[in-house]
Amino acid sequence: QVQLVESGGGLVQAGGSLRLSCAASGSDFDFSINAMGWYRQAPGQQRELVATITSGGSTNYADSVKGRFTISRDNAKNTVYLQMNRLKPEDTAVYHCNADARRRATLTILRYWGQGTQVTVSS
């Protein structure tokens, strides 16, 4: 079984910072060779991409967060991070991480999602 556990969400004032973490686990799976990412979903809206990072460290960001958010990963810990600076009220959402994990026995790659962590930015 694969588990993705997010942490680091909370309530912050506009202009503040938060750092999200997402630790992936699963004894029969490899996480380090594929992409990981962060998405967010605000109330009444669809889930949207925030940022992704490949195994080699190439990154991609939504235009709305470029220059404010930084995604990174620690392959040894199977963990992806999202440093969020200069937060705005419109960043308020539940933030979910995902990981493309390869099952060692079958080499099948599937995408897994975490439960999410709430980020609330007050004005």
Short mmCIF file of N, CA, C and O in Angstrom, two decimals:
data_model
loop_
_atom_site.label_atom_id
_atom_site.label_comp_id
_atom_site.label_asym_id
_atom_site.label_seq_id
_atom_site.Cartn_x
_atom_site.Cartn_y
_atom_site.Cartn_z
N GLN A 1 0.83 -1.20 0.00
CA GLN A 1 0.00 0.00 0.00
C GLN A 1 0.87 1.25 0.00
O GLN A 1 1.93 1.27 0.60
N VAL A 2 0.39 2.27 -0.68
CA VAL A 2 1.09 3.55 -0.74
C VAL A 2 0.38 4.55 0.17
O VAL A 2 -0.85 4.60 0.20
N GLN A 3 1.17 5.28 0.90
CA GLN A 3 0.63 6.36 1.73
C GLN A 3 1.36 7.65 1.43
O GLN A 3 2.60 7.65 1.34
N LEU A 4 0.62 8.72 1.28
CA LEU A 4 1.17 10.06 1.16
C LEU A 4 0.60 10.88 2.31
O LEU A 4 -0.62 11.03 2.41
N VAL A 5 1.46 11.40 3.14
CA VAL A 5 1.02 12.14 4.32
C VAL A 5 1.54 13.57 4.24
O VAL A 5 2.75 13.80 4.28
N GLU A 6 0.59 14.51 4.15
CA GLU A 6 0.96 15.93 4.09
C GLU A 6 0.97 16.53 5.48
O GLU A 6 0.24 16.09 6.37
N SER A 7 1.78 17.56 5.63
CA SER A 7 1.82 18.31 6.88
C SER A 7 2.26 19.74 6.58
O SER A 7 2.80 20.02 5.50
N GLY A 8 2.04 20.63 7.55
CA GLY A 8 2.54 21.99 7.42
C GLY A 8 1.50 23.04 7.10
O GLY A 8 1.81 24.23 7.04
N GLY A 9 0.26 22.62 6.88
CA GLY A 9 -0.78 23.61 6.61
C GLY A 9 -1.15 24.38 7.86
O GLY A 9 -0.68 24.08 8.96
N GLY A 10 -1.99 25.41 7.68
CA GLY A 10 -2.42 26.19 8.82
C GLY A 10 -2.99 27.52 8.40
O GLY A 10 -3.30 27.74 7.23
N LEU A 11 -3.13 28.39 9.39
CA LEU A 11 -3.67 29.74 9.18
C LEU A 11 -2.52 30.73 9.23
O LEU A 11 -1.71 30.71 10.17
N VAL A 12 -2.46 31.61 8.24
CA VAL A 12 -1.40 32.60 8.17
C VAL A 12 -1.98 33.90 7.62
O VAL A 12 -2.95 33.88 6.85
N GLN A 13 -1.39 35.01 7.99
CA GLN A 13 -1.82 36.29 7.45
C GLN A 13 -1.25 36.50 6.05
O GLN A 13 -0.19 35.94 5.71
N ALA A 14 -1.93 37.31 5.29
CA ALA A 14 -1.43 37.65 3.96
C ALA A 14 -0.02 38.22 4.05
O ALA A 14 0.30 39.00 4.96
N GLY A 15 0.83 37.76 3.13
CA GLY A 15 2.22 38.16 3.15
C GLY A 15 3.12 37.20 3.90
O GLY A 15 4.35 37.30 3.81
N GLY A 16 2.51 36.27 4.63
CA GLY A 16 3.29 35.31 5.40
C GLY A 16 3.75 34.12 4.59
O GLY A 16 3.56 34.07 3.37
N SER A 17 4.34 33.15 5.29
CA SER A 17 4.91 31.97 4.63
C SER A 17 4.48 30.70 5.34
O SER A 17 4.21 30.71 6.55
N LEU A 18 4.43 29.62 4.58
CA LEU A 18 4.22 28.29 5.11
C LEU A 18 5.06 27.32 4.29
O LEU A 18 5.34 27.58 3.10
N ARG A 19 5.43 26.21 4.91
CA ARG A 19 6.15 25.15 4.20
C ARG A 19 5.39 23.85 4.36
O ARG A 19 5.21 23.38 5.49
N LEU A 20 4.95 23.30 3.25
CA LEU A 20 4.25 22.03 3.26
C LEU A 20 5.23 20.89 2.99
O LEU A 20 6.18 21.06 2.23
N SER A 21 4.96 19.76 3.61
CA SER A 21 5.75 18.55 3.38
C SER A 21 4.81 17.41 3.03
O SER A 21 3.67 17.37 3.50
N CYS A 22 5.29 16.48 2.24
CA CYS A 22 4.51 15.30 1.88
C CYS A 22 5.47 14.12 1.83
O CYS A 22 6.36 14.07 0.98
N ALA A 23 5.27 13.18 2.75
CA ALA A 23 6.12 12.00 2.83
C ALA A 23 5.40 10.81 2.22
O ALA A 23 4.28 10.48 2.62
N ALA A 24 6.05 10.16 1.27
CA ALA A 24 5.48 8.99 0.61
C ALA A 24 6.10 7.72 1.18
O ALA A 24 7.30 7.68 1.47
N SER A 25 5.27 6.71 1.33
CA SER A 25 5.78 5.43 1.82
C SER A 25 5.05 4.28 1.14
O SER A 25 3.90 4.42 0.72
N GLY A 26 5.74 3.14 1.09
CA GLY A 26 5.18 1.95 0.46
C GLY A 26 6.33 1.02 0.14
O GLY A 26 7.14 1.32 -0.74
N SER A 27 6.43 -0.08 0.85
CA SER A 27 7.63 -0.90 0.80
C SER A 27 7.88 -1.53 -0.56
O SER A 27 9.01 -1.87 -0.88
N ASP A 28 6.85 -1.71 -1.36
CA ASP A 28 7.02 -2.36 -2.66
C ASP A 28 7.09 -1.37 -3.81
O ASP A 28 7.00 -1.78 -4.97
N PHE A 29 7.26 -0.09 -3.49
CA PHE A 29 7.18 0.94 -4.51
C PHE A 29 8.42 1.81 -4.55
O PHE A 29 9.07 2.04 -3.54
N ASP A 30 8.72 2.31 -5.74
CA ASP A 30 9.78 3.30 -5.93
C ASP A 30 9.13 4.65 -6.21
O ASP A 30 8.27 4.76 -7.08
N PHE A 31 9.57 5.68 -5.48
CA PHE A 31 9.04 7.02 -5.67
C PHE A 31 10.06 7.95 -6.31
O PHE A 31 9.70 8.96 -6.89
N SER A 32 11.32 7.62 -6.17
CA SER A 32 12.37 8.57 -6.54
C SER A 32 12.54 8.75 -8.03
O SER A 32 13.18 9.70 -8.46
N ILE A 33 11.99 7.84 -8.84
CA ILE A 33 12.28 7.90 -10.26
C ILE A 33 11.20 8.61 -11.07
O ILE A 33 11.33 8.77 -12.27
N ASN A 34 10.15 9.04 -10.41
CA ASN A 34 9.05 9.68 -11.13
C ASN A 34 8.67 11.01 -10.50
O ASN A 34 9.21 11.41 -9.48
N ALA A 35 7.72 11.67 -11.12
CA ALA A 35 7.35 13.01 -10.70
C ALA A 35 6.53 13.01 -9.41
O ALA A 35 5.86 12.03 -9.08
N MET A 36 6.62 14.12 -8.71
CA MET A 36 5.78 14.40 -7.56
C MET A 36 5.25 15.82 -7.72
O MET A 36 5.82 16.62 -8.48
N GLY A 37 4.17 16.13 -7.03
CA GLY A 37 3.61 17.46 -7.23
C GLY A 37 2.62 17.87 -6.17
O GLY A 37 2.30 17.09 -5.26
N TRP A 38 2.20 19.10 -6.30
CA TRP A 38 1.19 19.68 -5.41
C TRP A 38 0.05 20.26 -6.24
O TRP A 38 0.28 20.92 -7.27
N TYR A 39 -1.16 20.00 -5.79
CA TYR A 39 -2.36 20.57 -6.37
C TYR A 39 -3.15 21.20 -5.24
O TYR A 39 -2.88 20.93 -4.06
N ARG A 40 -4.12 22.03 -5.58
CA ARG A 40 -4.95 22.63 -4.55
C ARG A 40 -6.40 22.72 -5.02
O ARG A 40 -6.66 22.78 -6.23
N GLN A 41 -7.30 22.73 -4.06
CA GLN A 41 -8.71 22.84 -4.38
C GLN A 41 -9.38 23.77 -3.38
O GLN A 41 -9.40 23.49 -2.17
N ALA A 42 -9.89 24.88 -3.90
CA ALA A 42 -10.63 25.83 -3.08
C ALA A 42 -12.11 25.43 -3.09
O ALA A 42 -12.57 24.74 -3.99
N PRO A 43 -12.86 25.87 -2.09
CA PRO A 43 -14.29 25.51 -2.02
C PRO A 43 -15.03 25.91 -3.30
O PRO A 43 -14.92 27.04 -3.78
N GLY A 44 -15.78 24.97 -3.85
CA GLY A 44 -16.57 25.23 -5.04
C GLY A 44 -15.79 25.29 -6.33
O GLY A 44 -16.36 25.61 -7.38
N GLN A 45 -14.50 24.97 -6.27
CA GLN A 45 -13.67 25.04 -7.47
C GLN A 45 -13.03 23.69 -7.76
O GLN A 45 -12.96 22.81 -6.90
N GLN A 46 -12.56 23.55 -9.00
CA GLN A 46 -11.89 22.32 -9.37
C GLN A 46 -10.47 22.30 -8.83
O GLN A 46 -9.87 23.34 -8.56
N ARG A 47 -9.95 21.08 -8.69
CA ARG A 47 -8.56 20.95 -8.27
C ARG A 47 -7.65 21.51 -9.37
O ARG A 47 -7.86 21.24 -10.55
N GLU A 48 -6.63 22.26 -8.97
CA GLU A 48 -5.73 22.87 -9.95
C GLU A 48 -4.28 22.59 -9.60
O GLU A 48 -3.93 22.44 -8.43
N LEU A 49 -3.47 22.56 -10.63
CA LEU A 49 -2.04 22.35 -10.47
C LEU A 49 -1.41 23.54 -9.75
O LEU A 49 -1.73 24.69 -10.05
N VAL A 50 -0.53 23.24 -8.81
CA VAL A 50 0.28 24.28 -8.17
C VAL A 50 1.71 24.18 -8.70
O VAL A 50 2.26 25.14 -9.23
N ALA A 51 2.31 22.99 -8.54
CA ALA A 51 3.69 22.81 -8.98
C ALA A 51 3.99 21.32 -9.08
O ALA A 51 3.42 20.51 -8.35
N THR A 52 4.91 20.98 -9.98
CA THR A 52 5.39 19.61 -10.09
C THR A 52 6.91 19.61 -10.17
O THR A 52 7.53 20.63 -10.53
N ILE A 53 7.49 18.46 -9.85
CA ILE A 53 8.94 18.32 -9.92
C ILE A 53 9.26 16.91 -10.38
O ILE A 53 8.69 15.93 -9.88
N THR A 54 10.18 16.79 -11.34
CA THR A 54 10.58 15.48 -11.82
C THR A 54 11.65 14.89 -10.90
O THR A 54 12.16 15.56 -10.00
N SER A 55 12.00 13.64 -11.18
CA SER A 55 13.03 13.00 -10.37
C SER A 55 14.36 13.72 -10.51
O SER A 55 15.16 13.74 -9.57
N GLY A 56 14.59 14.35 -11.64
CA GLY A 56 15.84 15.06 -11.86
C GLY A 56 15.83 16.49 -11.36
O GLY A 56 16.85 17.18 -11.44
N GLY A 57 14.69 16.94 -10.86
CA GLY A 57 14.62 18.27 -10.28
C GLY A 57 14.04 19.34 -11.19
O GLY A 57 13.99 20.52 -10.79
N SER A 58 13.58 18.99 -12.36
CA SER A 58 12.92 19.98 -13.22
C SER A 58 11.56 20.34 -12.64
O SER A 58 10.81 19.45 -12.21
N THR A 59 11.25 21.62 -12.66
CA THR A 59 10.04 22.09 -12.00
C THR A 59 9.09 22.78 -12.98
O THR A 59 9.51 23.30 -14.02
N ASN A 60 7.84 22.80 -12.59
CA ASN A 60 6.80 23.47 -13.36
C ASN A 60 5.83 24.10 -12.36
O ASN A 60 5.47 23.47 -11.36
N TYR A 61 5.43 25.36 -12.63
CA TYR A 61 4.57 26.08 -11.70
C TYR A 61 3.36 26.67 -12.41
O TYR A 61 3.43 27.07 -13.57
N ALA A 62 2.26 26.77 -11.68
CA ALA A 62 1.14 27.54 -12.16
C ALA A 62 1.54 29.01 -12.20
O ALA A 62 2.32 29.48 -11.36
N ASP A 63 1.03 29.75 -13.18
CA ASP A 63 1.39 31.16 -13.31
C ASP A 63 1.07 31.94 -12.04
O ASP A 63 1.79 32.87 -11.67
N SER A 64 0.02 31.54 -11.34
CA SER A 64 -0.42 32.29 -10.17
C SER A 64 0.54 32.19 -8.99
O SER A 64 0.45 33.00 -8.06
N VAL A 65 1.45 31.22 -9.02
CA VAL A 65 2.36 31.05 -7.88
C VAL A 65 3.82 31.26 -8.24
O VAL A 65 4.69 31.23 -7.36
N LYS A 66 4.10 31.46 -9.52
CA LYS A 66 5.49 31.66 -9.94
C LYS A 66 6.11 32.84 -9.21
O LYS A 66 5.52 33.90 -9.09
N GLY A 67 7.34 32.63 -8.73
CA GLY A 67 8.04 33.68 -8.01
C GLY A 67 7.70 33.74 -6.53
O GLY A 67 8.38 34.45 -5.78
N ARG A 68 6.67 33.02 -6.11
CA ARG A 68 6.29 33.01 -4.69
C ARG A 68 6.45 31.62 -4.05
O ARG A 68 6.80 31.52 -2.87
N PHE A 69 6.19 30.58 -4.82
CA PHE A 69 6.26 29.21 -4.30
C PHE A 69 7.47 28.50 -4.89
O PHE A 69 7.85 28.74 -6.03
N THR A 70 8.04 27.59 -4.10
CA THR A 70 9.16 26.77 -4.56
C THR A 70 8.91 25.32 -4.18
O THR A 70 8.69 25.02 -3.00
N ILE A 71 8.94 24.45 -5.17
CA ILE A 71 8.80 23.02 -4.92
C ILE A 71 10.19 22.38 -4.90
O ILE A 71 11.07 22.78 -5.68
N SER A 72 10.38 21.42 -4.01
CA SER A 72 11.65 20.69 -3.94
C SER A 72 11.36 19.28 -3.45
O SER A 72 10.25 18.99 -3.01
N ARG A 73 12.35 18.43 -3.54
CA ARG A 73 12.16 17.05 -3.10
C ARG A 73 13.45 16.49 -2.54
O ARG A 73 14.55 16.91 -2.91
N ASP A 74 13.29 15.52 -1.66
CA ASP A 74 14.40 14.77 -1.10
C ASP A 74 14.15 13.31 -1.46
O ASP A 74 13.32 12.64 -0.84
N ASN A 75 14.85 12.83 -2.49
CA ASN A 75 14.59 11.46 -2.96
C ASN A 75 14.95 10.40 -1.92
O ASN A 75 14.34 9.34 -1.88
N ALA A 76 15.92 10.68 -1.10
CA ALA A 76 16.31 9.72 -0.07
C ALA A 76 15.20 9.53 0.97
O ALA A 76 15.09 8.46 1.57
N LYS A 77 14.39 10.57 1.15
CA LYS A 77 13.31 10.51 2.13
C LYS A 77 11.94 10.34 1.47
O LYS A 77 10.92 10.32 2.16
N ASN A 78 11.91 10.25 0.14
CA ASN A 78 10.63 10.16 -0.58
C ASN A 78 9.68 11.28 -0.17
O ASN A 78 8.49 11.04 0.08
N THR A 79 10.22 12.46 -0.08
CA THR A 79 9.46 13.60 0.43
C THR A 79 9.52 14.76 -0.55
O THR A 79 10.59 15.05 -1.10
N VAL A 80 8.38 15.40 -0.74
CA VAL A 80 8.30 16.60 -1.57
C VAL A 80 7.85 17.76 -0.68
O VAL A 80 7.05 17.57 0.24
N TYR A 81 8.39 18.93 -0.97
CA TYR A 81 8.12 20.11 -0.15
C TYR A 81 7.53 21.22 -1.03
O TYR A 81 7.76 21.26 -2.24
N LEU A 82 6.80 22.11 -0.40
CA LEU A 82 6.31 23.30 -1.09
C LEU A 82 6.51 24.48 -0.15
O LEU A 82 5.82 24.60 0.86
N GLN A 83 7.48 25.31 -0.48
CA GLN A 83 7.71 26.55 0.28
C GLN A 83 6.84 27.63 -0.33
O GLN A 83 6.96 27.93 -1.52
N MET A 84 5.97 28.21 0.48
CA MET A 84 5.03 29.21 0.00
C MET A 84 5.31 30.54 0.69
O MET A 84 5.19 30.64 1.92
N ASN A 85 5.71 31.52 -0.08
CA ASN A 85 6.02 32.85 0.44
C ASN A 85 5.04 33.87 -0.13
O ASN A 85 4.40 33.63 -1.15
N ARG A 86 4.96 35.00 0.53
CA ARG A 86 4.08 36.11 0.09
C ARG A 86 2.68 35.57 -0.20
O ARG A 86 2.11 35.84 -1.27
N LEU A 87 2.15 34.86 0.75
CA LEU A 87 0.84 34.24 0.56
C LEU A 87 -0.27 35.27 0.44
O LEU A 87 -0.20 36.35 1.06
N LYS A 88 -1.26 34.93 -0.36
CA LYS A 88 -2.40 35.80 -0.62
C LYS A 88 -3.69 35.09 -0.19
O LYS A 88 -3.73 33.84 -0.17
N PRO A 89 -4.74 35.84 0.11
CA PRO A 89 -6.01 35.18 0.47
C PRO A 89 -6.49 34.20 -0.61
O PRO A 89 -7.09 33.17 -0.27
N GLU A 90 -6.20 34.48 -1.86
CA GLU A 90 -6.64 33.58 -2.94
C GLU A 90 -5.85 32.28 -2.98
O GLU A 90 -6.18 31.38 -3.75
N ASP A 91 -4.82 32.15 -2.17
CA ASP A 91 -4.11 30.88 -2.04
C ASP A 91 -4.82 29.93 -1.08
O ASP A 91 -4.41 28.77 -0.94
N THR A 92 -5.85 30.40 -0.42
CA THR A 92 -6.60 29.56 0.51
C THR A 92 -7.22 28.37 -0.21
O THR A 92 -7.92 28.53 -1.21
N ALA A 93 -6.91 27.17 0.28
CA ALA A 93 -7.37 25.93 -0.37
C ALA A 93 -6.90 24.74 0.45
O ALA A 93 -6.08 24.89 1.36
N VAL A 94 -7.40 23.58 0.07
CA VAL A 94 -6.82 22.33 0.56
C VAL A 94 -5.73 21.92 -0.44
O VAL A 94 -5.99 21.83 -1.64
N TYR A 95 -4.54 21.70 0.06
CA TYR A 95 -3.40 21.37 -0.78
C TYR A 95 -3.14 19.86 -0.70
O TYR A 95 -3.00 19.30 0.39
N HIS A 96 -3.10 19.23 -1.88
CA HIS A 96 -2.88 17.80 -1.98
C HIS A 96 -1.56 17.54 -2.69
O HIS A 96 -1.26 18.18 -3.71
N CYS A 97 -0.80 16.58 -2.20
CA CYS A 97 0.37 16.15 -2.94
C CYS A 97 0.04 14.89 -3.73
O CYS A 97 -0.91 14.17 -3.40
N ASN A 98 0.82 14.66 -4.78
CA ASN A 98 0.69 13.40 -5.49
C ASN A 98 2.06 12.87 -5.86
O ASN A 98 3.05 13.59 -5.82
N ALA A 99 2.10 11.58 -6.14
CA ALA A 99 3.35 10.94 -6.52
C ALA A 99 3.05 9.83 -7.51
O ALA A 99 2.09 9.07 -7.33
N ASP A 100 3.88 9.75 -8.54
CA ASP A 100 3.80 8.65 -9.49
C ASP A 100 4.74 7.56 -8.99
O ASP A 100 5.96 7.71 -9.07
N ALA A 101 4.16 6.50 -8.47
CA ALA A 101 4.95 5.43 -7.85
C ALA A 101 4.99 4.20 -8.75
O ALA A 101 3.97 3.82 -9.33
N ARG A 102 6.18 3.60 -8.83
CA ARG A 102 6.33 2.39 -9.63
C ARG A 102 6.39 1.19 -8.71
O ARG A 102 7.23 1.11 -7.82
N ARG A 103 5.50 0.25 -8.96
CA ARG A 103 5.50 -0.99 -8.19
C ARG A 103 6.64 -1.87 -8.67
O ARG A 103 6.75 -2.15 -9.86
N ARG A 104 7.48 -2.29 -7.74
CA ARG A 104 8.69 -3.02 -8.12
C ARG A 104 8.37 -4.36 -8.78
O ARG A 104 9.03 -4.75 -9.73
N ALA A 105 7.34 -5.04 -8.31
CA ALA A 105 7.06 -6.39 -8.81
C ALA A 105 6.58 -6.39 -10.25
O ALA A 105 6.89 -7.30 -11.02
N THR A 106 5.82 -5.36 -10.62
CA THR A 106 5.20 -5.35 -11.95
C THR A 106 5.68 -4.23 -12.85
O THR A 106 5.36 -4.20 -14.03
N LEU A 107 6.42 -3.27 -12.27
CA LEU A 107 6.88 -2.06 -12.97
C LEU A 107 5.72 -1.17 -13.41
O LEU A 107 5.90 -0.28 -14.24
N THR A 108 4.56 -1.40 -12.84
CA THR A 108 3.39 -0.56 -13.13
C THR A 108 3.52 0.77 -12.41
O THR A 108 3.91 0.80 -11.24
N ILE A 109 3.22 1.84 -13.12
CA ILE A 109 3.27 3.18 -12.53
C ILE A 109 1.85 3.70 -12.35
O ILE A 109 1.08 3.76 -13.31
N LEU A 110 1.54 4.09 -11.13
CA LEU A 110 0.23 4.65 -10.83
C LEU A 110 0.41 5.95 -10.05
O LEU A 110 1.41 6.14 -9.37
N ARG A 111 -0.60 6.82 -10.15
CA ARG A 111 -0.55 8.10 -9.41
C ARG A 111 -1.34 7.95 -8.12
O ARG A 111 -2.48 7.49 -8.13
N TYR A 112 -0.73 8.38 -7.04
CA TYR A 112 -1.34 8.34 -5.72
C TYR A 112 -1.47 9.75 -5.17
O TYR A 112 -0.65 10.63 -5.48
N TRP A 113 -2.50 9.93 -4.32
CA TRP A 113 -2.80 11.25 -3.76
C TRP A 113 -2.83 11.19 -2.24
O TRP A 113 -3.25 10.20 -1.66
N GLY A 114 -2.42 12.31 -1.63
CA GLY A 114 -2.57 12.45 -0.20
C GLY A 114 -3.95 12.98 0.16
O GLY A 114 -4.72 13.38 -0.72
N GLN A 115 -4.27 12.97 1.45
CA GLN A 115 -5.58 13.40 1.92
C GLN A 115 -5.75 14.92 1.86
O GLN A 115 -6.87 15.42 1.82
N GLY A 116 -4.65 15.64 1.90
CA GLY A 116 -4.73 17.09 1.81
C GLY A 116 -4.47 17.76 3.14
O GLY A 116 -4.71 17.20 4.21
N THR A 117 -4.00 19.00 3.07
CA THR A 117 -3.78 19.83 4.24
C THR A 117 -4.34 21.22 3.96
O THR A 117 -4.15 21.77 2.88
N GLN A 118 -5.07 21.77 4.92
CA GLN A 118 -5.74 23.05 4.73
C GLN A 118 -4.76 24.21 4.90
O GLN A 118 -4.01 24.27 5.89
N VAL A 119 -4.79 25.12 3.94
CA VAL A 119 -4.04 26.37 4.03
C VAL A 119 -5.05 27.50 3.97
O VAL A 119 -5.84 27.58 3.02
N THR A 120 -5.05 28.35 4.99
CA THR A 120 -5.97 29.48 5.04
C THR A 120 -5.16 30.76 5.21
O THR A 120 -4.35 30.87 6.14
N VAL A 121 -5.37 31.70 4.30
CA VAL A 121 -4.64 32.97 4.33
C VAL A 121 -5.65 34.08 4.60
O VAL A 121 -6.58 34.30 3.83
N SER A 122 -5.47 34.76 5.72
CA SER A 122 -6.38 35.83 6.08
C SER A 122 -5.87 37.17 5.56
O SER A 122 -4.67 37.40 5.46
N SER A 123 -6.80 38.04 5.26
CA SER A 123 -6.43 39.35 4.70
C SER A 123 -6.22 40.38 5.79
O SER A 123 -6.48 40.15 6.95
#
